[in-house]
Short mmCIF file of C-alpha atoms in Angstrom, two decimals:
data_model
loop_
_atom_site.label_atom_id
_atom_site.label_comp_id
_atom_site.label_asym_id
_atom_site.label_seq_id
_atom_site.Cartn_x
_atom_site.Cartn_y
_atom_site.Cartn_z
CA MET W 251 40.96 43.18 -84.51
CA SER W 252 38.49 46.06 -84.78
CA LEU W 253 35.89 46.20 -87.51
CA PRO W 254 36.13 48.91 -90.17
CA PRO W 255 33.79 51.88 -89.59
CA ALA W 256 31.35 50.81 -92.33
CA SER W 257 30.91 47.35 -90.79
CA SER W 258 30.41 48.88 -87.34
CA GLU W 259 27.74 51.24 -88.66
CA ALA W 260 25.96 48.41 -90.44
CA SER W 261 26.03 46.35 -87.24
CA SER W 262 24.45 49.20 -85.23
CA ALA W 263 21.75 49.78 -87.87
CA SER W 264 20.70 46.12 -87.79
CA HIS W 265 20.77 45.90 -83.98
CA PRO W 266 17.42 44.98 -82.35
CA LEU W 267 17.57 48.26 -80.39
CA ALA W 268 18.14 50.44 -83.46
CA PRO W 269 14.46 51.55 -83.53
CA TYR W 270 14.99 52.88 -79.99
CA GLY W 271 18.04 54.98 -80.92
CA TRP W 272 20.91 52.51 -80.59
CA ASP W 273 23.87 53.63 -82.69
CA GLU W 274 27.62 53.22 -83.05
CA GLY W 275 28.30 55.61 -80.18
CA TRP W 276 26.16 53.66 -77.71
CA GLU W 277 27.73 50.43 -78.92
CA THR W 278 31.17 51.81 -78.11
CA GLU W 279 30.02 53.05 -74.68
CA PHE W 280 28.60 49.60 -73.90
CA THR W 281 31.70 47.61 -74.87
CA PRO W 282 33.08 47.12 -71.32
CA TYR W 283 29.67 45.99 -70.04
CA ALA W 284 29.23 43.55 -72.93
CA ALA W 285 32.51 41.97 -71.81
CA GLN W 286 30.88 41.39 -68.41
CA GLY W 287 27.99 39.54 -70.01
CA LEU W 288 25.44 42.33 -69.38
CA LEU W 289 22.67 43.30 -71.80
CA PRO W 290 22.10 46.80 -73.23
CA GLY W 291 18.66 48.34 -72.89
CA ARG W 292 16.74 51.58 -72.99
CA VAL W 293 14.44 52.64 -70.17
CA VAL W 294 10.91 53.12 -71.50
CA ARG W 295 9.17 53.69 -68.16
CA VAL W 296 10.07 54.18 -64.48
CA ASP W 297 7.72 53.42 -61.62
CA ARG W 298 8.60 53.43 -57.89
CA GLY W 299 12.12 52.09 -58.10
CA LEU W 300 11.33 49.66 -60.90
CA CYS W 301 11.64 50.29 -64.61
CA ASP W 302 10.65 48.74 -67.92
CA VAL W 303 13.73 48.26 -70.10
CA VAL W 304 13.62 47.24 -73.74
CA THR W 305 16.52 44.86 -74.49
CA PRO W 306 17.55 42.86 -77.59
CA GLY W 307 15.41 40.02 -76.25
CA GLY W 308 12.33 42.10 -75.45
CA THR W 309 11.06 44.31 -72.62
CA VAL W 310 11.98 43.30 -69.07
CA ARG W 311 11.03 44.63 -65.64
CA ALA W 312 14.14 45.58 -63.67
CA ASP W 313 14.97 46.85 -60.20
CA THR W 314 17.14 49.98 -59.90
CA GLU W 315 18.47 49.09 -56.43
CA PHE W 316 22.09 48.89 -57.56
CA VAL W 317 22.08 52.35 -59.15
CA VAL W 318 20.36 54.33 -56.40
CA PRO W 319 22.77 57.29 -55.97
CA ARG W 320 23.08 60.01 -53.39
CA ASP W 321 22.85 62.50 -56.23
CA PRO W 322 19.19 62.77 -57.39
CA MET W 323 20.49 63.86 -60.77
CA LYS W 324 21.78 60.33 -61.38
CA VAL W 325 18.60 58.35 -60.77
CA VAL W 326 17.33 56.15 -63.58
CA CYS W 327 14.84 57.99 -65.81
CA THR W 328 12.95 57.44 -69.04
CA GLY W 329 15.27 57.63 -72.02
CA ASP W 330 18.35 56.33 -70.18
CA TRP W 331 20.54 53.64 -71.72
CA VAL W 332 21.48 51.00 -69.13
CA ALA W 333 23.21 47.68 -68.61
CA VAL W 334 20.96 44.97 -67.15
CA ASP W 335 21.45 41.43 -65.88
CA PRO W 336 21.19 38.82 -68.64
CA GLY W 337 18.73 36.82 -66.54
CA GLY W 338 17.53 36.04 -63.06
CA ASP W 339 14.52 36.91 -60.96
CA PRO W 340 14.45 39.73 -60.14
CA ARG W 341 16.39 41.47 -62.88
CA TYR W 342 18.59 44.45 -61.97
CA VAL W 343 19.88 47.55 -63.71
CA ARG W 344 23.61 47.46 -63.03
CA THR W 345 24.73 50.82 -64.41
CA LEU W 346 23.75 53.87 -66.45
CA LEU W 347 25.56 54.79 -69.64
CA PRO W 348 26.73 58.44 -69.74
CA ARG W 349 23.89 60.73 -70.83
CA ARG W 350 24.20 62.84 -73.95
CA THR W 351 21.50 65.26 -72.85
CA ALA W 352 19.20 65.62 -69.83
CA PHE W 353 16.09 67.76 -69.35
CA VAL W 354 16.18 68.93 -65.72
CA ARG W 355 13.93 71.17 -63.65
CA SER W 356 14.19 72.22 -60.01
CA THR W 357 11.87 70.61 -57.49
CA SER W 358 9.82 72.40 -54.87
CA SER W 359 12.19 71.02 -52.24
CA LYS W 360 13.91 73.62 -50.05
CA ARG W 361 17.09 71.58 -50.55
CA SER W 362 17.18 72.78 -54.16
CA GLU W 363 17.28 69.41 -55.86
CA GLY W 364 17.05 68.87 -59.58
CA GLN W 365 14.59 66.45 -61.15
CA ILE W 366 15.42 64.76 -64.44
CA LEU W 367 12.37 64.51 -66.68
CA ALA W 368 13.98 62.75 -69.67
CA ALA W 369 17.43 61.71 -70.85
CA ASN W 370 19.23 61.39 -74.18
CA VAL W 371 16.76 63.64 -75.98
CA ASP W 372 17.40 65.25 -79.38
CA HIS W 373 14.24 67.41 -79.65
CA ALA W 374 12.25 69.08 -76.87
CA ILE W 375 8.72 69.62 -78.20
CA ILE W 376 7.04 72.37 -76.17
CA ALA W 377 3.27 72.06 -76.59
CA VAL W 378 1.44 75.39 -76.27
CA PRO W 379 -2.37 75.35 -76.59
CA LEU W 380 -4.13 77.99 -78.66
CA ALA W 381 -7.35 77.34 -76.71
CA VAL W 382 -6.28 79.99 -74.20
CA GLU W 383 -4.30 83.23 -74.30
CA LEU W 384 -0.60 82.74 -74.97
CA ASP W 385 1.63 82.85 -71.91
CA LEU W 386 4.90 84.05 -73.47
CA GLY W 387 6.70 84.04 -70.13
CA ARG W 388 5.96 80.35 -69.64
CA ILE W 389 7.17 79.59 -73.17
CA GLU W 390 10.45 81.38 -72.40
CA ARG W 391 10.82 79.33 -69.22
CA PHE W 392 10.35 76.03 -71.07
CA LEU W 393 12.77 77.18 -73.77
CA ALA W 394 15.47 78.03 -71.22
CA LEU W 395 15.32 74.51 -69.77
CA ALA W 396 15.22 72.96 -73.24
CA TRP W 397 18.31 74.84 -74.45
CA GLU W 398 20.14 74.05 -71.22
CA SER W 399 19.39 70.33 -71.64
CA GLY W 400 21.36 70.18 -74.88
CA ALA W 401 18.29 69.29 -76.95
CA GLN W 402 16.92 71.34 -79.85
CA PRO W 403 13.68 73.08 -78.80
CA LEU W 404 10.60 73.10 -81.01
CA VAL W 405 7.43 75.02 -80.13
CA VAL W 406 4.20 73.37 -81.30
CA LEU W 407 1.06 75.51 -81.14
CA THR W 408 -1.61 72.87 -80.56
CA LYS W 409 -5.34 73.09 -81.28
CA ALA W 410 -4.67 75.41 -84.24
CA ASP W 411 -8.15 74.59 -85.57
CA LEU W 412 -9.55 76.82 -82.79
CA VAL W 413 -8.03 79.82 -84.62
CA PRO W 414 -9.76 79.59 -88.02
CA ASP W 415 -8.63 83.04 -89.17
CA PRO W 416 -5.30 82.60 -91.05
CA THR W 417 -4.27 86.19 -90.32
CA GLY W 418 -4.92 85.84 -86.61
CA LEU W 419 -3.00 82.56 -86.55
CA SER W 420 -0.03 84.15 -88.34
CA TYR W 421 0.07 86.92 -85.72
CA LEU W 422 0.20 84.32 -82.93
CA VAL W 423 3.01 82.46 -84.69
CA ASP W 424 4.91 85.75 -85.11
CA ASP W 425 4.54 86.53 -81.39
CA VAL W 426 5.98 83.15 -80.43
CA GLU W 427 8.78 83.35 -83.00
CA THR W 428 9.83 86.69 -81.50
CA THR W 429 9.82 85.00 -78.09
CA ALA W 430 11.77 81.99 -79.36
CA PRO W 431 14.72 83.15 -81.52
CA GLY W 432 16.34 80.30 -83.42
CA VAL W 433 13.44 77.94 -82.72
CA GLN W 434 10.95 76.51 -85.21
CA VAL W 435 7.34 77.38 -84.35
CA LEU W 436 4.76 75.06 -85.85
CA PRO W 437 0.94 75.38 -85.62
CA VAL W 438 -0.61 71.92 -85.42
CA SER W 439 -4.12 70.54 -85.19
CA ALA W 440 -4.52 66.89 -84.29
CA ALA W 441 -8.23 67.24 -85.13
CA THR W 442 -7.67 68.29 -88.76
CA GLY W 443 -4.16 66.90 -89.26
CA GLU W 444 -2.70 70.34 -90.01
CA GLY W 445 1.05 70.40 -89.41
CA VAL W 446 1.24 66.80 -88.12
CA ASP W 447 3.14 65.56 -91.19
CA VAL W 448 5.66 68.41 -90.88
CA LEU W 449 6.20 67.67 -87.18
CA SER W 450 6.58 63.94 -87.94
CA ALA W 451 9.27 64.72 -90.49
CA VAL W 452 11.17 66.98 -88.05
CA VAL W 453 11.33 64.40 -85.24
CA SER W 454 11.80 61.33 -87.46
CA GLY W 455 14.80 59.22 -86.53
CA SER W 456 15.46 61.02 -83.24
CA THR W 457 14.41 60.98 -79.60
CA SER W 458 11.86 63.65 -78.73
CA VAL W 459 10.27 64.61 -75.43
CA LEU W 460 6.80 66.15 -75.31
CA LEU W 461 6.45 68.89 -72.68
CA GLY W 462 3.72 71.26 -71.58
CA VAL W 463 1.09 72.06 -68.98
CA SER W 464 -2.07 70.00 -68.41
CA GLY W 465 -4.58 70.64 -71.16
CA ALA W 466 -1.93 71.50 -73.75
CA GLY W 467 -3.04 68.60 -75.94
CA LYS W 468 0.12 66.51 -75.49
CA SER W 469 -1.61 63.12 -75.40
CA THR W 470 -3.74 63.99 -78.43
CA LEU W 471 -0.62 65.14 -80.27
CA ALA W 472 1.22 61.97 -79.24
CA ASN W 473 -1.61 59.85 -80.65
CA ALA W 474 -1.47 61.82 -83.92
CA LEU W 475 2.28 61.18 -84.23
CA LEU W 476 1.89 57.52 -83.30
CA GLY W 477 -0.96 57.03 -85.78
CA GLU W 478 -3.16 55.33 -83.19
CA ASP W 479 -4.88 56.03 -79.87
CA VAL W 480 -2.17 54.85 -77.50
CA MET W 481 -2.44 57.66 -74.95
CA GLU W 482 -5.68 58.27 -73.05
CA VAL W 483 -7.22 61.68 -73.71
CA GLN W 484 -9.49 63.69 -71.42
CA ALA W 485 -11.47 66.85 -72.06
CA THR W 486 -10.23 70.25 -70.90
CA ARG W 487 -12.27 72.93 -69.17
CA ASP W 488 -13.58 75.60 -71.53
CA VAL W 489 -13.09 78.36 -68.94
CA ASP W 490 -9.30 78.10 -68.71
CA GLY W 491 -8.25 75.34 -71.08
CA LYS W 492 -6.89 73.21 -68.24
CA GLY W 493 -7.36 69.50 -67.86
CA ARG W 494 -6.54 66.66 -65.54
CA HIS W 495 -3.22 64.83 -65.92
CA THR W 496 -4.00 62.19 -68.55
CA THR W 497 -0.41 60.95 -68.62
CA THR W 498 0.83 60.02 -65.14
CA THR W 499 4.25 58.56 -66.01
CA ARG W 500 6.89 59.29 -68.62
CA ASN W 501 6.61 56.72 -71.41
CA LEU W 502 8.96 56.12 -74.33
CA LEU W 503 7.10 55.10 -77.50
CA VAL W 504 8.36 54.10 -80.96
CA LEU W 505 7.16 56.34 -83.80
CA PRO W 506 6.01 54.69 -87.04
CA GLY W 507 8.17 57.02 -89.14
CA GLY W 508 11.30 56.24 -87.10
CA GLY W 509 12.54 57.60 -83.80
CA VAL W 510 10.94 57.56 -80.37
CA LEU W 511 8.74 59.93 -78.37
CA ILE W 512 8.75 60.45 -74.60
CA ASP W 513 5.35 61.66 -73.40
CA THR W 514 5.31 63.37 -70.01
CA PRO W 515 2.66 64.34 -67.45
CA GLY W 516 1.46 67.93 -67.48
CA LEU W 517 3.85 70.15 -65.55
CA ARG W 518 2.30 72.50 -63.00
CA GLY W 519 5.62 74.13 -62.17
CA VAL W 520 8.73 74.51 -64.29
CA GLY W 521 11.49 75.81 -62.06
CA LEU W 522 14.88 76.60 -63.56
CA TRP W 523 17.83 74.43 -62.60
CA ASP W 524 21.24 76.00 -63.27
CA ALA W 525 20.00 77.18 -66.66
CA GLY W 526 22.10 80.32 -67.15
CA GLN W 527 23.22 79.40 -70.66
CA GLY W 528 19.68 78.40 -71.59
CA VAL W 529 18.34 81.77 -70.46
CA GLY W 530 21.04 83.46 -72.52
CA GLN W 531 19.97 81.57 -75.65
CA VAL W 532 16.29 82.39 -75.16
CA PHE W 533 17.12 86.09 -74.84
CA ALA W 534 19.89 86.13 -77.42
CA GLU W 535 19.03 89.64 -78.63
CA ILE W 536 19.44 91.05 -75.10
CA GLU W 537 22.75 89.24 -74.64
CA GLU W 538 23.97 90.72 -77.94
CA LEU W 539 22.90 94.21 -76.90
CA ALA W 540 24.66 93.79 -73.56
CA GLU W 541 27.96 93.35 -75.38
CA GLU W 542 27.61 96.94 -76.61
CA CYS W 543 27.10 98.42 -73.12
CA ARG W 544 29.75 100.86 -71.88
CA PHE W 545 30.44 98.77 -68.77
CA HIS W 546 31.11 95.03 -69.04
CA ASP W 547 29.24 94.37 -65.76
CA CYS W 548 26.27 96.58 -66.68
CA ALA W 549 23.11 95.57 -64.80
CA HIS W 550 20.88 97.36 -67.36
CA GLY W 551 19.27 99.38 -64.62
CA SER W 552 20.33 103.05 -64.80
CA GLU W 553 23.92 102.85 -65.98
CA PRO W 554 25.07 105.39 -68.59
CA GLY W 555 25.84 103.97 -72.01
CA CYS W 556 23.56 100.96 -71.55
CA ALA W 557 22.68 99.55 -74.97
CA VAL W 558 19.86 97.45 -73.51
CA LEU W 559 18.13 100.49 -72.00
CA ALA W 560 18.65 102.40 -75.23
CA ALA W 561 16.88 99.62 -77.17
CA LEU W 562 14.09 99.71 -74.59
CA GLU W 563 13.72 103.45 -75.03
CA ASP W 564 13.63 103.40 -78.83
CA GLY W 565 11.08 100.58 -78.82
CA SER W 566 13.23 97.92 -80.51
CA LEU W 567 13.23 95.86 -77.27
CA PRO W 568 9.82 95.20 -75.65
CA GLU W 569 9.66 95.96 -71.93
CA ARG W 570 7.93 92.62 -71.27
CA ARG W 571 10.88 90.82 -72.82
CA LEU W 572 13.44 92.58 -70.61
CA GLU W 573 11.38 92.01 -67.46
CA SER W 574 11.08 88.32 -68.26
CA TYR W 575 14.85 88.12 -68.83
CA ARG W 576 15.54 89.77 -65.48
CA LYS W 577 13.06 87.51 -63.69
CA LEU W 578 14.54 84.28 -65.04
CA LEU W 579 18.10 85.43 -64.34
CA ARG W 580 17.19 86.24 -60.71
CA GLU W 581 15.45 82.91 -60.26
CA ASN W 582 18.34 80.98 -61.74
CA GLN W 583 20.83 82.88 -59.60
CA ARG W 584 18.87 81.96 -56.45
CA ILE W 585 18.84 78.27 -57.41
CA VAL W 586 22.57 78.20 -58.15
CA ALA W 587 23.37 80.14 -54.97
CA LYS W 588 21.78 77.42 -52.82
CA THR W 589 24.57 75.04 -53.80
CA ASP W 590 27.39 77.52 -54.55
CA ALA W 591 28.88 79.16 -51.46
CA ARG W 592 31.07 81.53 -53.49
CA LEU W 593 28.08 82.80 -55.45
CA ARG W 594 26.11 83.29 -52.22
CA ALA W 595 28.96 85.44 -50.90
CA GLU W 596 29.04 87.46 -54.14
CA ILE W 597 25.28 88.07 -53.95
CA ARG W 598 25.52 89.22 -50.32
CA ARG W 599 28.44 91.48 -51.23
CA ASP W 600 26.41 92.94 -54.11
CA TRP W 601 23.44 93.54 -51.80
CA ARG W 602 25.67 95.35 -49.30
CA LEU W 603 27.21 97.48 -52.06
CA LYS W 604 23.81 98.44 -53.47
CA GLY W 605 22.56 99.16 -49.96
CA ALA W 606 25.51 101.47 -49.31
CA GLU W 607 24.97 103.24 -52.64
CA GLY W 608 21.30 103.69 -51.80
CA ARG W 609 22.07 105.16 -48.38
CA ALA W 610 24.68 107.50 -49.88
CA ALA W 611 22.19 108.68 -52.49
CA MET W 612 19.59 109.30 -49.79
CA GLU W 613 22.04 111.27 -47.66
CA ALA W 614 23.03 113.38 -50.67
CA LYS W 615 19.36 114.03 -51.41
CA ARG W 616 18.73 115.12 -47.82
CA GLY W 617 21.72 117.44 -47.99
CA ARG W 618 20.36 119.14 -51.11
CA ILE W 619 16.95 119.56 -49.47
CA ARG W 620 18.53 121.26 -46.46
#
């Protein structure tokens, strides 16, 4: 006989893993594995084929040998919920529970493989340092991956104390808000405490991942949220604001106000991985304009009746924004084409068509000159 919903919810709330995000949904997903005598757990750290898993009985070290897949997208990562052996030496992770969300980037591999940075994340906190000039293109790239993951992005402008002029700070916030439609932008200073309480309230009771380049102040921000110096912090160079990787692994940490935080190493490269929808959400205003174009397949290049080009001409759409949109779309198309034969054929066909149009235009031009 099944328990009534209220009893089930109460059971999940009192579960030893509730502080790590365990809820009624995970309990339902785990039911068949509980029948096999396995224990539920959440991965808090992965290191060379081994992982630390927090279980109802405490944190255990487990081998991932039995869940090593051919698909690199299905490897165990920080934030995963798993089923582990109830005992034994060594302990093993037996299976992964289906992920709700996954933050994925492309690797530098020529085989075009994706790399999962964190799983089952509710908020993607993108740390952007105000110690150096804003790189809006990089923010858009992070946002595209965050939206594609299924998590809610949040841009945190760290080291806000380095911009003491309130007017200047408001201009920077406005610039980022224009770059990040539908995303909260929050200036924060771990040194003065500005904005930390607001950020804590936003991420309370959820799973958040902290992302950004080296020197963005992620470890300092993590310590501010945790209320203690858990993460090691190193100084950044004054000349470019960069620092060494303080965090070398992805660690899942419990927040004092409820919820958990996944801190990640600084990311040198953030390649897109099949993030077409994410790109569309980042550039929502361009996607909306495109719906008003005369031709449904308008490339926004020189076509008549192009609403995007019209907005560019009247100044309502910044040229930098359109160029960034085009760049990310091209990059994403290349990544997808590596694993999609039909798309590769379409791209080649498009190239041939454009080449033929170019040659025809050149011939016509030569004829007029003669």
